[in-house]
Coordinates of C-alpha atoms in Angstrom, one line a residue:
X17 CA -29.9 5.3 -10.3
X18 CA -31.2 1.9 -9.2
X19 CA -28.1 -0.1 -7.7
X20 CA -29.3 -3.1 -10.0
X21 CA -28.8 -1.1 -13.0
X22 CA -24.9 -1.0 -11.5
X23 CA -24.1 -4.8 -12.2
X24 CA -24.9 -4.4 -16.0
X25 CA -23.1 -1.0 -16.2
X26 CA -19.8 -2.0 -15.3
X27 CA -19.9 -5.0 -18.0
X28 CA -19.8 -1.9 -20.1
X29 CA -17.3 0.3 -19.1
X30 CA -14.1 0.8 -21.1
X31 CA -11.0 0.7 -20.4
X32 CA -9.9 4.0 -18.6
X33 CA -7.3 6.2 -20.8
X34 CA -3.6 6.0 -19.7
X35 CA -2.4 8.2 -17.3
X36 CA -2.1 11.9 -18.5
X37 CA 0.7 13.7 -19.6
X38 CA 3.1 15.2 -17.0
X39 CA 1.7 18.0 -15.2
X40 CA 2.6 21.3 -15.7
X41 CA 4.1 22.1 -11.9
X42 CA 6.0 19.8 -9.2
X43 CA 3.4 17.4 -7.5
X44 CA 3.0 18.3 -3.6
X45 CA 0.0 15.8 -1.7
X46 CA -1.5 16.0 1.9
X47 CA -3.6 14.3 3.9
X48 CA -5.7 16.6 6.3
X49 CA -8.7 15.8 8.7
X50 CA -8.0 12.3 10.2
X51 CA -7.0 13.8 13.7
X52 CA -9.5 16.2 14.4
X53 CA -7.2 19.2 15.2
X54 CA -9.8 21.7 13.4
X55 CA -7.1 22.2 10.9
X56 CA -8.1 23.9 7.8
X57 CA -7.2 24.1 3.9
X58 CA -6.7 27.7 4.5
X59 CA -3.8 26.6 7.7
X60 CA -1.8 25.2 5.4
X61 CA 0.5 26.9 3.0
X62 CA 0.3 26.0 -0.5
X63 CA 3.7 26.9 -3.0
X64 CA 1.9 28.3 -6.2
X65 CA 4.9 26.7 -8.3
X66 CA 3.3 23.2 -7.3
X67 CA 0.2 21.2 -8.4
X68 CA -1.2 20.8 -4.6
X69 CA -3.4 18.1 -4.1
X70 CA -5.6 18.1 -0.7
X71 CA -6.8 14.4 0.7
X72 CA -9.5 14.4 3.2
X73 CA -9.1 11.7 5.5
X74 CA -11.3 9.4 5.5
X75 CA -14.7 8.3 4.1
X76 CA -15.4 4.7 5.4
X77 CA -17.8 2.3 5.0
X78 CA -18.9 1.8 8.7
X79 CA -21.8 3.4 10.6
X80 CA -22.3 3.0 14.0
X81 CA -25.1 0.9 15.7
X82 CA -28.4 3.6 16.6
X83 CA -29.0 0.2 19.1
X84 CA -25.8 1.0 21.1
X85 CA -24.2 4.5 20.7
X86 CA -20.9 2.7 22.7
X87 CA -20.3 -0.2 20.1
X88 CA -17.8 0.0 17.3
X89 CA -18.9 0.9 14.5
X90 CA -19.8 -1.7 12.1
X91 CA -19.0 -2.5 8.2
X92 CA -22.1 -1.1 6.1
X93 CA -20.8 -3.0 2.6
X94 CA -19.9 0.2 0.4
X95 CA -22.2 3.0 1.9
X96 CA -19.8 5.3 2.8
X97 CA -19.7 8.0 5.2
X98 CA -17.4 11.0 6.1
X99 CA -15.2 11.0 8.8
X100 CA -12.6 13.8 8.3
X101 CA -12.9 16.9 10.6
X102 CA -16.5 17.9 9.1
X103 CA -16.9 21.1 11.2
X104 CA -13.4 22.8 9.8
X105 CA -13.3 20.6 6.4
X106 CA -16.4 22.1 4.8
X107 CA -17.7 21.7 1.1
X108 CA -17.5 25.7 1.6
X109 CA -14.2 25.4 2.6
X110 CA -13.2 22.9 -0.3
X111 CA -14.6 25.7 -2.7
X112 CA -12.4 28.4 -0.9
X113 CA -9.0 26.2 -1.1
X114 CA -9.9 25.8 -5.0
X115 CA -10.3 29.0 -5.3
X116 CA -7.4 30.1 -3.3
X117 CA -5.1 28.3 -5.4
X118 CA -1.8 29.3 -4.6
X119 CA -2.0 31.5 -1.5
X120 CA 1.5 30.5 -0.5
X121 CA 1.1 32.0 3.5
X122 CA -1.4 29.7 4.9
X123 CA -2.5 32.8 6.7
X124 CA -6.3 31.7 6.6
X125 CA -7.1 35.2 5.0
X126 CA -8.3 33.2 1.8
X127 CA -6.4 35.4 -0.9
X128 CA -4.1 33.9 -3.3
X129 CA -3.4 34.0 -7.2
X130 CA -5.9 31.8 -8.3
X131 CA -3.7 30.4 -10.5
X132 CA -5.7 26.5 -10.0
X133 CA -3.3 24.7 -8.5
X134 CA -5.0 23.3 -5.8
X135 CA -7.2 20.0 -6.2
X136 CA -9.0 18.1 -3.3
X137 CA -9.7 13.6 -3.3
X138 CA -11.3 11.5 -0.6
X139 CA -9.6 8.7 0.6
X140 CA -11.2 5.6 1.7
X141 CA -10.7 3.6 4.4
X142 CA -7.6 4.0 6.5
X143 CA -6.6 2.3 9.6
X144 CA -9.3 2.7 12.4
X145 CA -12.5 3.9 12.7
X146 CA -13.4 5.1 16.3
X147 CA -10.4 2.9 17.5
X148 CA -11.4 0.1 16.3
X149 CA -9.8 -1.3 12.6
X150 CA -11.6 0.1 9.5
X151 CA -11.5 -3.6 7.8
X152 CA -12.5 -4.2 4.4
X153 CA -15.7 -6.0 4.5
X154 CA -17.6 -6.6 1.6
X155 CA -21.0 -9.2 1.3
X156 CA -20.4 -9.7 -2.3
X157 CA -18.6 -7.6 -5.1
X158 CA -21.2 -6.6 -7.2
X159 CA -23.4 -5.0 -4.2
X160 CA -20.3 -3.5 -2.4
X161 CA -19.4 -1.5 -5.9
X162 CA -23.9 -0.6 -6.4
X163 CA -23.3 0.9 -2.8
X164 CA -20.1 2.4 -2.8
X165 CA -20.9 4.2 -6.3
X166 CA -24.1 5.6 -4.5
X167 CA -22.9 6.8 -1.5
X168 CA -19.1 8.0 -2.8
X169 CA -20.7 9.5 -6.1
X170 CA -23.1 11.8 -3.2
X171 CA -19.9 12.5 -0.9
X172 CA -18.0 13.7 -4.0
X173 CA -20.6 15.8 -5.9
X174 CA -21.5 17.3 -2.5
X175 CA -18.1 18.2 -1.5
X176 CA -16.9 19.2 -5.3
X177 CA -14.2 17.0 -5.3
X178 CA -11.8 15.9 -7.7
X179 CA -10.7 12.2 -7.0
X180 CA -10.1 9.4 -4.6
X181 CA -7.2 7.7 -2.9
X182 CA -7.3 3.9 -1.8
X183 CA -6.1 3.7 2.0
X184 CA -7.7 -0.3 3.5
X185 CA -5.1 -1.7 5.5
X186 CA -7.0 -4.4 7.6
X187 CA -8.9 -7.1 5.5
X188 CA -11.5 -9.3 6.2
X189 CA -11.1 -13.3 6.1
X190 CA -13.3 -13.7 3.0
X191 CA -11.9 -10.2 1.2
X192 CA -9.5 -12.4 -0.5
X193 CA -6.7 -9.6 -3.2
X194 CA -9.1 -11.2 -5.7
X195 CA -12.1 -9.2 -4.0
X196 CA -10.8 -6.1 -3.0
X197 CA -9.3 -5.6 -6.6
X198 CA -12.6 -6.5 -8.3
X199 CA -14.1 -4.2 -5.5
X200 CA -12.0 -1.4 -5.9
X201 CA -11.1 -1.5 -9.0
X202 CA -14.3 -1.7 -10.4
X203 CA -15.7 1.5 -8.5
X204 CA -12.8 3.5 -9.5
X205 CA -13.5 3.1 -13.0
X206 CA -17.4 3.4 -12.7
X207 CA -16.7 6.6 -11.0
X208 CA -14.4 7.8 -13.9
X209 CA -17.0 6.9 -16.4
X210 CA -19.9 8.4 -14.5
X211 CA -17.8 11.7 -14.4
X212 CA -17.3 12.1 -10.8
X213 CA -13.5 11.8 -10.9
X214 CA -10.5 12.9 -12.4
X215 CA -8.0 11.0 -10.8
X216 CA -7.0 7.9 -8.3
X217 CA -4.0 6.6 -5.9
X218 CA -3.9 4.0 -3.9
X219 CA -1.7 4.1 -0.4
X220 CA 0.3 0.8 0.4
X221 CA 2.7 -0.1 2.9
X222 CA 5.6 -2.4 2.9
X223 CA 3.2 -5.9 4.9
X224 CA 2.4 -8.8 2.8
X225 CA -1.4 -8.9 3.5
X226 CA -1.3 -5.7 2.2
X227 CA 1.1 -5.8 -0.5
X228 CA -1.0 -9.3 -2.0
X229 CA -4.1 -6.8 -2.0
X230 CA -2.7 -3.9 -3.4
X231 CA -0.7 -6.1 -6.1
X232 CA -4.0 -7.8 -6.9
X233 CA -5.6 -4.3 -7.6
X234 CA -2.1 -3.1 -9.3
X235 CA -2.1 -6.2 -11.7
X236 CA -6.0 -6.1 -12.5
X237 CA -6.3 -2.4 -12.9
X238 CA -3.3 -0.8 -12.4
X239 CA -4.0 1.9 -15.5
X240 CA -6.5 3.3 -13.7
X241 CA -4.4 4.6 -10.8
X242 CA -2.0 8.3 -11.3
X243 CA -0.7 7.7 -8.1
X244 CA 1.1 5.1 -6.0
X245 CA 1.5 7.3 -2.0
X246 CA 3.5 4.7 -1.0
X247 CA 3.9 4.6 3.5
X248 CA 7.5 4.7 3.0
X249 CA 6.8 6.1 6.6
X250 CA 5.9 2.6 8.1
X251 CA 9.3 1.3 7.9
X252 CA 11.6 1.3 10.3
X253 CA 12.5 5.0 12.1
X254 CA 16.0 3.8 11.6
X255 CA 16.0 3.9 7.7
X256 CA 18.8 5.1 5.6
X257 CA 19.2 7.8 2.8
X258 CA 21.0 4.3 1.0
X259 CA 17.7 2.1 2.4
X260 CA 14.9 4.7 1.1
X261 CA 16.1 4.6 -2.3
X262 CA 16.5 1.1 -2.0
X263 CA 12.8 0.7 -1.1
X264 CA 11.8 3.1 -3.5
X265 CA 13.3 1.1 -6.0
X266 CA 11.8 -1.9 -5.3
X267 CA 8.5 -0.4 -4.9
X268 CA 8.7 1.0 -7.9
X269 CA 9.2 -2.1 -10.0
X270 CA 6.1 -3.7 -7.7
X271 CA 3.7 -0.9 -9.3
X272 CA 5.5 -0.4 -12.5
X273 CA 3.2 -1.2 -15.7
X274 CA 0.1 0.3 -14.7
X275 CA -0.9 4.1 -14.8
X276 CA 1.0 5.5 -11.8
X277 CA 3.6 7.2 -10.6
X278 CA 5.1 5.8 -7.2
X279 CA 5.3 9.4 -5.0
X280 CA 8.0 9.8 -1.7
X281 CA 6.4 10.6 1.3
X282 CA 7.0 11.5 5.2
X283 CA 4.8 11.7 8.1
X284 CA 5.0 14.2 10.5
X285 CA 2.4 12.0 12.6
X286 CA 5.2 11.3 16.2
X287 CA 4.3 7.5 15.3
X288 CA 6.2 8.0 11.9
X289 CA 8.8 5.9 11.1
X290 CA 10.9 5.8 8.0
X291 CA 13.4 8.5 7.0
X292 CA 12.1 11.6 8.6
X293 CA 12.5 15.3 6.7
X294 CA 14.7 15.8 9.1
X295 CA 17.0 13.1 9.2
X296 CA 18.1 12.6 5.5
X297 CA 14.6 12.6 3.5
X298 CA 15.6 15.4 1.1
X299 CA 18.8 13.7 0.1
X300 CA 17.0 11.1 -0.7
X301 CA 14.5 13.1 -3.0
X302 CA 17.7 15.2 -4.5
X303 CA 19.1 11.6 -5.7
X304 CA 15.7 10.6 -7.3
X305 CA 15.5 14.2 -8.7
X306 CA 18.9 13.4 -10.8
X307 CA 18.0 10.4 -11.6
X308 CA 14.9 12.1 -13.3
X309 CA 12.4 9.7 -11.0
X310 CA 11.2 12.2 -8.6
X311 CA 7.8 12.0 -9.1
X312 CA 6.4 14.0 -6.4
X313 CA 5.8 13.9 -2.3
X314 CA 3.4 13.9 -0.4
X315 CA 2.8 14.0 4.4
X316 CA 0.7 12.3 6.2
X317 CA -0.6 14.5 7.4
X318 CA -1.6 18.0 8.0
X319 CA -2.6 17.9 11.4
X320 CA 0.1 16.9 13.1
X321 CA 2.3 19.2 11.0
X322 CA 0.3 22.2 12.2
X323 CA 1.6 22.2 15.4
X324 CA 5.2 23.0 13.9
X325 CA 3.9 25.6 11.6
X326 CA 3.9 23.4 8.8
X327 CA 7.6 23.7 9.0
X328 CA 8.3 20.7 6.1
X329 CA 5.4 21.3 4.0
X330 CA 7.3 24.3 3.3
X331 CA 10.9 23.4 3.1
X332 CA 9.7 20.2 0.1
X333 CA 7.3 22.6 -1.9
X334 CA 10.5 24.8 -1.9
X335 CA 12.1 21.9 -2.9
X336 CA 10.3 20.6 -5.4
X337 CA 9.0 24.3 -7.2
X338 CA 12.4 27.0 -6.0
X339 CA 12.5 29.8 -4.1
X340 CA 8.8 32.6 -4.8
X341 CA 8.0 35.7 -3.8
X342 CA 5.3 35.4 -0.8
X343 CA 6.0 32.0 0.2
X344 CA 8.2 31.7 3.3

């Protein structure tokens, strides 16, 4: 389609329906790709009591300069490009992990009980891009949103992918919150419309450049968001069982009122902060769970969990969906 035909389309597009009803299974979420550590779907073990959602890390909308292969590379306003770890993470290999729904041993063998658990999103942005911040640029909003619906819409249908996560943490002077929610906002529902996705989450962090974006977003299209993967990880290694629930409560009334569910996470990335899952994180989540507010969990991310055999992935999926036959 002709990216002026974009501008007119979106003066068209409902309002997306609320978020849908409670899945059927526990929600379990991980980011894989970012590090290059030829990590695959098939590595990591998926519980088949949970709903497992796969995020490729990242597609972002820089490209670097043919003129000078050593430069940074530079904003390209919406066109988006992969850069996960396209060698091991496949549109092949996307197919597979669907298909393998459930497997349980991460044992790369491919079997499992097909049972469709297993779901794979994009996520955009993130916080470099070859070392160098992966800042949201955008010339204006209606020709960042023609671009991004071109190139994402190609990246999606090519990989067979489900949905998208929002990841920008550096913004540029001019991308006022007013900008990146119009922005944002406005491709996630075009892309809903046009049938390319299913679902959407955005990934904050507890810093008040990022928070006035996010909460811009939240506030102007908040309903068309599932998910809040909230960086609980970013604060302070030092964090409390009594301190996480605390910040999980506040962030839960920042993103209350829209479609989405605010999920606990933990990184297994060394640079982690936060409560770790070894240090108290699963108290945390059994509080939530009898309070009736535990929601669902995701890691950032898969491949620095790898080198501990995916140790945690497996200890909250047992968590969250009890003990199964095949899944150790």
């Amino acid at each position: 389609m002709a990216a002026a035909f974009f501008p007119f389309l979106l003066l068209l597009l409902p309002a997306a329906a609320t978020a849908s009803a409670s899945a059927r299974r526990p929600l379990f979420r991980e980011y894989i790709g970012a590090e290059g550590q030829n990590v695959t779907f098939a590595d990591v073990p998926v519980h088949p009591g949970v709903d497992f959602h796969f995020i490729l890390a990242f597609a972002i909308d820089y490209a670097a300069d043919p003129a000078n292969a050593s430069a940074p590379p530079r904003p390209t306003d919406g066109r988006f490009l992969a850069y996960w770890d396209e060698a091991s993470l496949t549109p092949a290999a996307v197919a597979a992990a669907k298909r393998r729904g459930g497997c349980g041993h991460g044992d790369g063998n491919g079997s499992g009980n097909g049972n469709g658990n297993v779901r794979v999103a994009l996520s955009l942005g993130g916080d470099t891009v070859r070392g160098a911040n992966a800042t949201f640029r955008a010339s204006s909003v209606d020709a960042w949103v023609a671009n991004a619906i071109v190139s994402l819409t190609d990246i999606l249908t090519t990989y067979g992918l489900d949905g998208v996560d929002v990841d920008y943490e550096h913004f540029g002077e001019r991308e006022t919150p007013e900008v990146f929610a119009e922005c944002v906002g406005r491709l996630v529902r075009a892309l809903r419309v046009l049938g390319v996705i299913s679902f959407a989450s955005i990934a904050p962090f507890a810093n008040p450049d990022v928070q006035a974006h996010y909460g811009e977003l939240w506030r102007r299209y908040g309903a068309e968001f599932e998910y809040v993967n909230f960086q609980f990880y970013a604060y302070a290694a030092n964090t409390t069982v009594r301190q996480l629930l605390g910040y999980y409560d506040e962030q839960s009334r920042r993103y209350a009122g829209g479609g989405g569910k605010v999920l606990l996470g933990f990184g297994t990335d060394p640079a982690s902060g936060g409560l770790g899952p070894g240090k108290g994180f699963f108290r945390a989540c059994r509080a939530l769970r009898r309070r009736g507010r535990l929601d669902g969990v995701f890691v950032w991310a898969a491949d620095n969990s790898a080198a501990d055999g995916f140790r945690y992935e497996r200890v909250a999926q047992r968590f969250l969906a009890g003990a199964t036959p095949g899944f150790t």
